[in-house]
Amino acid sequence: MDIKYIPKGEEGKSCADCKHFERDSNMQGMGKCFGKEVLAGGSCNFFEPKE
Ligand code: SF4
């Protein structure tokens, strides 16, 4: 399955709500997902909610 990243995720389904997201304490609104820089407000088809 290919990753389909979108820069603006739906409410409650953005990278910030995803268990793969690691918040970047140095950069507001940014984080890491599998080692790549992503926007906290983005989303993709691999979204999984935080437990
Ligand atoms: S898996 Fe997708 S939704 Fe989750 S943090 Fe990574 S890019 Fe965002």
Tab-separated table of C-alpha atoms and ligand atoms in Angstrom:
chain	number	residue	atom	x	y	z
A	1	MET	CA	0.000	0.000	0.000
A	2	ASP	CA	1.333	3.431	-0.920
A	3	ILE	CA	1.286	6.236	1.551
A	4	LYS	CA	-1.199	8.972	0.701
A	5	TYR	CA	-0.221	11.936	2.775
A	6	ILE	CA	-2.470	14.972	2.941
A	7	PRO	CA	-1.324	18.264	4.491
A	8	LYS	CA	-4.682	18.899	6.207
A	9	GLY	CA	-6.234	15.998	8.153
A	10	GLU	CA	-9.829	15.686	9.290
A	11	GLU	CA	-10.672	16.762	12.826
A	12	GLY	CA	-9.572	14.018	15.252
A	13	LYS	CA	-7.745	12.126	12.494
A	14	SER	CA	-4.634	14.223	12.068
A	15	CYS	CA	-1.026	13.197	12.692
A	16	ALA	CA	-1.230	14.795	16.154
A	17	ASP	CA	-3.881	12.179	17.064
A	18	CYS	CA	-1.986	9.277	15.498
A	19	LYS	CA	0.058	6.756	17.460
A	20	HIS	CA	2.904	6.936	14.917
A	21	PHE	CA	3.398	10.654	15.530
A	22	GLU	CA	6.263	11.877	17.713
A	23	ARG	CA	5.928	15.527	18.559
A	24	ASP	CA	8.973	17.709	17.865
A	25	SER	CA	9.598	19.806	20.956
A	26	ASN	CA	11.732	22.282	18.976
A	27	MET	CA	9.327	22.947	16.150
A	28	GLN	CA	5.744	23.924	16.804
A	29	GLY	CA	3.249	22.018	14.694
A	30	MET	CA	5.812	19.523	13.426
A	31	GLY	CA	6.675	15.978	14.328
A	32	LYS	CA	8.232	12.751	13.143
A	33	CYS	CA	6.496	9.769	11.624
A	34	PHE	CA	8.670	6.748	10.783
A	35	GLY	CA	11.653	9.100	10.779
A	36	LYS	CA	10.130	11.661	8.418
A	37	GLU	CA	9.101	15.215	9.205
A	38	VAL	CA	5.341	15.647	9.067
A	39	LEU	CA	2.885	18.384	9.961
A	40	ALA	CA	0.902	17.800	13.155
A	41	GLY	CA	-2.218	18.848	11.243
A	42	GLY	CA	-1.609	16.489	8.326
A	43	SER	CA	-2.839	12.939	7.933
A	44	CYS	CA	-2.465	9.842	5.803
A	45	ASN	CA	-4.043	6.497	5.048
A	46	PHE	CA	-1.923	4.785	7.724
A	47	PHE	CA	-3.605	6.767	10.482
A	48	GLU	CA	-4.094	4.814	13.708
A	49	PRO	CA	-5.592	6.466	16.772
A	50	LYS	CA	-3.519	6.768	19.939
A	51	GLU	CA	-4.373	4.159	22.549
B	1	SF4	S1	0.998	7.435	10.030
B	1	SF4	FE1	0.098	9.049	8.761
B	1	SF4	S2	-1.402	10.022	10.092
B	1	SF4	FE2	0.020	8.880	11.391
B	1	SF4	S3	1.628	10.343	11.956
B	1	SF4	FE3	2.289	9.260	10.147
B	1	SF4	S4	1.713	10.569	8.425
B	1	SF4	FE4	0.526	11.180	10.205
